[in-house]
């Protein structure tokens, strides 16, 4: 079986996706072609962001003009999920940014309903509320304190510029949300070192790290993640484009896996990276030398962490194992 067909055949998961950062660029081009021309420079394969502020400014500069209503979230999510279905993705965890006055003015629960209503049959979608480390101040505190009551919300994700200190409120709120059955995630080990991964695990109590790749800088943090069954939701092309790692060949993904850390593969922000989930797996194979067995292991990892019934998980494992065996 050709490599592209092999990757396509797997029932895949995506567990690290920002809905605003996944807006298909073609939606912007169709909306305002004079403002958003085809083939922007940041979609070129050799483009690298200088730093996080440049990335953040470009991402928000393209996303915020679009996400002005629940209808726009629905339209974007429908296009995003169609791309997932076309790639044989069957489970998605996506976050939206909690609306802050002057930033996104659509009520959070309307955003959740808009995303959920866009999910097509056969694609399981779990929705997370993303927030900055500073969002508990001001009017957002009331909203965050109410999240545990939102049955339609799968969990929360702490994101943004990682070197910003984690504030004291986070551990208490994250613990309370977990007690209410919510999944808690933290972006760590991307733009700051392994100590932020340790902080997320030990102080914030999470078992889901978004990125986590710089844990490799401290073997004791890698051992901690392995011992506690912490999952790293890794986005390899994002890591290269943002210069977290110089290339896919130098990416620490394989080393983390060999050390026992369970890793999944996702796209992060396709709006600016011009990546796809199938493309992530293909790049790992062609640029980092990942074998088909390693790719199958990564696909399987996604279903190990997915919030699905045991019977669904078992069926996906059986399908993945069959496809992997047939490719030998």
XYZ file of C-alpha atoms in Angstrom:
328
model
C 0.000 0.000 0.000
C 1.319 3.448 -0.892
C 2.271 5.584 2.088
C -0.427 8.194 1.416
C -3.061 5.465 1.207
C -1.724 3.836 4.353
C -2.063 7.085 6.322
C -5.496 7.794 4.862
C -6.763 4.341 5.785
C -6.265 4.813 9.517
C -9.206 6.011 11.640
C -7.516 9.006 13.217
C -8.017 11.414 16.095
C -7.108 15.087 16.480
C -6.610 16.116 20.101
C -4.904 19.511 19.919
C -6.772 21.954 17.684
C -7.701 25.607 18.209
C -10.951 26.295 16.374
C -10.022 29.915 15.627
C -6.598 28.788 14.415
C -8.135 26.077 12.237
C -10.278 28.423 10.137
C -9.649 27.307 6.551
C -7.804 30.099 4.781
C -10.007 29.564 1.737
C -12.950 30.852 3.792
C -11.139 34.143 4.250
C -10.146 34.298 0.595
C -13.699 33.627 -0.582
C -14.997 36.278 1.816
C -12.511 39.055 1.017
C -10.117 38.037 -1.785
C -8.608 41.504 -1.967
C -7.613 41.313 1.707
C -6.720 37.617 1.838
C -5.013 36.698 -1.445
C -4.243 33.129 -2.459
C -0.919 31.646 -1.359
C 0.091 33.995 1.479
C 3.782 34.063 2.269
C 3.318 32.417 5.670
C 1.968 29.302 3.923
C 5.254 28.734 2.104
C 6.959 25.543 3.236
C 10.174 27.275 4.279
C 8.446 30.066 6.227
C 9.409 30.304 9.900
C 7.917 32.632 12.498
C 10.416 34.861 14.246
C 8.816 34.405 17.655
C 5.517 33.846 19.432
C 4.386 37.513 19.246
C 4.727 37.505 15.450
C 2.802 34.247 15.227
C 0.109 35.471 17.620
C -0.334 38.776 15.810
C -0.650 37.091 12.434
C -3.034 34.432 13.709
C -5.318 36.879 15.495
C -5.121 39.335 12.617
C -6.606 36.704 10.344
C -8.970 34.935 12.745
C -10.620 37.763 14.658
C -12.176 39.525 11.655
C -13.999 36.272 10.916
C -15.151 35.099 14.349
C -17.717 37.779 15.115
C -20.826 35.647 15.636
C -22.076 32.180 16.455
C -22.995 31.764 12.786
C -19.390 32.386 11.777
C -18.193 29.777 14.280
C -20.682 27.319 12.815
C -19.594 28.037 9.249
C -15.923 27.672 10.133
C -16.463 24.499 12.149
C -18.480 22.939 9.336
C -15.605 23.549 6.900
C -13.012 22.335 9.420
C -14.878 19.138 10.195
C -15.410 18.425 6.485
C -11.632 18.372 6.130
C -11.424 15.934 9.024
C -13.969 13.599 7.462
C -12.075 13.710 4.159
C -8.943 12.529 6.001
C -10.731 9.706 7.843
C -10.539 11.528 11.164
C -13.271 10.239 13.450
C -12.650 12.011 16.764
C -11.717 15.643 17.456
C -10.958 17.649 20.580
C -11.038 21.343 19.764
C -10.820 24.419 21.957
C -12.319 27.849 21.484
C -11.036 30.992 23.159
C -13.276 32.160 25.970
C -14.727 35.466 24.768
C -13.295 38.547 26.385
C -14.816 42.002 25.901
C -13.175 43.667 22.911
C -11.668 40.361 21.744
C -14.466 37.923 20.871
C -17.927 39.182 21.693
C -20.018 36.051 21.103
C -21.264 34.382 24.327
C -19.317 31.232 25.117
C -22.281 28.878 25.252
C -23.463 30.109 21.862
C -19.995 29.315 20.505
C -20.171 25.781 21.916
C -23.630 25.209 20.419
C -22.475 26.546 17.055
C -19.453 24.220 16.961
C -21.423 21.217 18.147
C -24.182 21.737 15.570
C -21.559 21.690 12.809
C -20.291 18.202 13.670
C -21.228 15.735 10.900
C -22.417 12.163 11.531
C -19.548 9.809 12.255
C -17.271 12.467 13.763
C -17.133 12.628 17.550
C -16.363 16.165 18.717
C -15.364 17.248 22.223
C -15.226 20.982 22.958
C -12.821 22.700 25.364
C -12.752 26.274 26.673
C -9.326 27.803 26.120
C -8.086 30.667 28.225
C -4.972 32.710 28.943
C -3.087 32.454 32.219
C -4.326 35.960 33.043
C -8.021 35.477 32.168
C -9.246 34.914 35.728
C -8.938 38.608 36.482
C -11.862 40.925 35.856
C -15.215 39.803 34.431
C -13.901 36.446 33.166
C -13.692 35.103 36.724
C -17.475 34.700 36.917
C -17.538 32.779 33.634
C -14.627 30.502 34.569
C -16.177 29.740 37.953
C -19.335 28.607 36.181
C -17.696 26.240 33.671
C -18.022 23.176 35.884
C -21.814 23.375 35.414
C -21.663 23.337 31.624
C -22.570 19.790 30.590
C -21.824 20.581 26.966
C -18.179 21.401 27.792
C -15.645 18.544 27.808
C -12.907 20.476 29.564
C -10.555 23.430 29.656
C -7.173 24.356 28.215
C -4.633 26.906 29.489
C -2.883 28.437 26.487
C -1.190 31.603 25.264
C 2.390 32.839 25.695
C 3.908 30.177 27.912
C 6.617 32.236 29.702
C 3.827 34.202 31.413
C 3.777 32.950 35.037
C 1.004 30.575 36.058
C -1.149 32.422 38.571
C -2.245 31.058 41.942
C -5.897 30.680 40.927
C -5.167 28.041 38.319
C -4.466 25.026 40.534
C -7.619 25.544 42.579
C -9.845 26.054 39.545
C -8.314 23.152 37.597
C -8.816 20.836 40.590
C -12.433 21.900 40.970
C -13.110 21.369 37.268
C -11.599 17.889 37.353
C -13.770 17.031 40.344
C -16.758 18.047 38.200
C -15.663 15.605 35.493
C -13.955 18.038 33.147
C -10.684 17.227 31.370
C -7.947 19.754 32.154
C -5.177 20.590 29.695
C -2.197 22.948 29.793
C 0.092 24.252 27.059
C 3.610 23.633 28.363
C 7.031 22.655 27.085
C 6.759 24.694 23.883
C 8.074 28.236 24.377
C 9.374 27.530 27.874
C 11.397 24.685 29.290
C 10.823 21.339 30.940
C 10.127 22.977 34.288
C 6.790 24.226 32.940
C 5.816 20.655 32.084
C 6.697 19.637 35.635
C 4.635 22.542 36.966
C 1.627 21.505 34.862
C 1.838 17.936 36.142
C 2.721 18.497 39.801
C 1.063 21.835 40.572
C -1.913 21.823 38.219
C -2.496 18.069 38.298
C -2.992 17.590 34.567
C -2.409 14.429 32.577
C -2.878 16.176 29.216
C -0.058 18.436 28.049
C -0.432 20.386 24.827
C 2.989 20.121 23.134
C 5.256 19.091 26.026
C 8.177 18.447 23.694
C 10.749 20.461 25.662
C 10.344 18.010 28.519
C 13.136 16.203 26.685
C 15.516 18.802 28.146
C 15.142 17.228 31.608
C 15.139 13.410 31.843
C 13.498 13.574 35.275
C 10.471 15.352 33.765
C 10.243 12.740 31.029
C 10.358 10.024 33.694
C 7.630 11.834 35.644
C 5.374 12.031 32.591
C 5.946 8.348 31.853
C 5.326 7.263 35.445
C 2.045 9.168 35.722
C 0.722 8.291 32.269
C 0.726 11.901 31.076
C -0.163 12.379 27.402
C 1.630 14.889 25.176
C -0.606 16.147 22.350
C 2.193 16.995 19.921
C 2.015 19.180 16.797
C 5.263 18.513 14.879
C 4.871 20.936 11.962
C 3.806 23.703 14.344
C 6.959 23.045 16.380
C 9.109 23.447 13.266
C 7.331 26.544 11.938
C 7.629 28.197 15.364
C 11.281 27.143 15.712
C 10.677 25.084 18.845
C 12.768 22.494 16.997
C 14.913 23.141 13.917
C 13.451 20.333 11.817
C 11.301 17.238 11.939
C 14.452 15.134 11.775
C 15.598 16.791 15.015
C 12.177 16.646 16.679
C 12.174 14.921 20.111
C 8.957 12.980 19.391
C 10.642 9.623 18.855
C 12.864 10.067 21.921
C 9.821 10.845 24.045
C 8.007 7.787 22.746
C 11.019 5.563 23.352
C 11.151 6.899 26.928
C 7.568 5.733 27.453
C 5.654 9.000 27.048
C 2.356 8.543 25.221
C 2.176 11.081 22.387
C -0.583 11.951 19.930
C -0.390 13.936 16.689
C -2.394 17.075 15.835
C -2.192 20.222 13.719
C -2.581 23.074 16.263
C -3.363 26.067 13.984
C -3.743 25.072 10.303
C -4.876 28.600 9.389
C -1.288 29.828 9.570
C 0.702 26.587 9.212
C -1.162 25.289 6.112
C -0.897 21.763 7.508
C -3.254 18.795 7.596
C -3.379 15.796 9.892
C -2.504 13.396 7.064
C 0.314 15.758 6.177
C 1.688 15.574 9.712
C 1.957 11.784 9.511
C 3.407 11.931 6.017
C 6.061 14.452 7.098
C 7.025 12.291 10.074
C 7.567 9.390 7.697
C 9.406 11.239 4.925
C 11.373 13.803 6.935
C 11.902 12.077 10.285
C 12.044 8.462 9.143
C 9.086 7.201 11.167
C 8.180 3.652 10.265
C 4.657 2.529 9.501
C 4.597 0.726 12.849
C 5.512 3.985 14.614
C 2.790 5.862 12.748
C 0.293 3.185 13.752
C 1.408 3.545 17.367
C 0.748 7.289 17.246
C -2.710 6.741 15.761
C -3.467 4.176 18.457
C -2.336 6.615 21.157
C -5.021 9.035 20.041
C -7.734 6.462 20.673
C -6.214 5.518 24.025
C -6.878 9.049 25.279
C -10.123 9.706 23.375
C -13.297 10.155 25.410
C -15.286 7.368 23.759
C -17.085 4.208 24.940
C -14.873 1.179 25.561
C -16.491 -0.670 22.662
C -15.621 2.158 20.259
C -12.032 2.222 21.489
C -11.714 -1.542 21.083
C -13.115 -1.365 17.548
C -10.637 1.364 16.594
C -7.742 -0.620 18.070
C -8.778 -3.663 16.054
C -8.997 -1.628 12.844
C -5.612 0.022 13.445
C -3.932 -3.294 14.277
C -5.402 -4.915 11.147
C -4.206 -2.111 8.879
C -0.754 -2.122 10.460
C -0.447 -5.904 10.033
C -1.553 -5.725 6.397
C 1.142 -3.152 5.622
C 4.026 -5.333 6.807
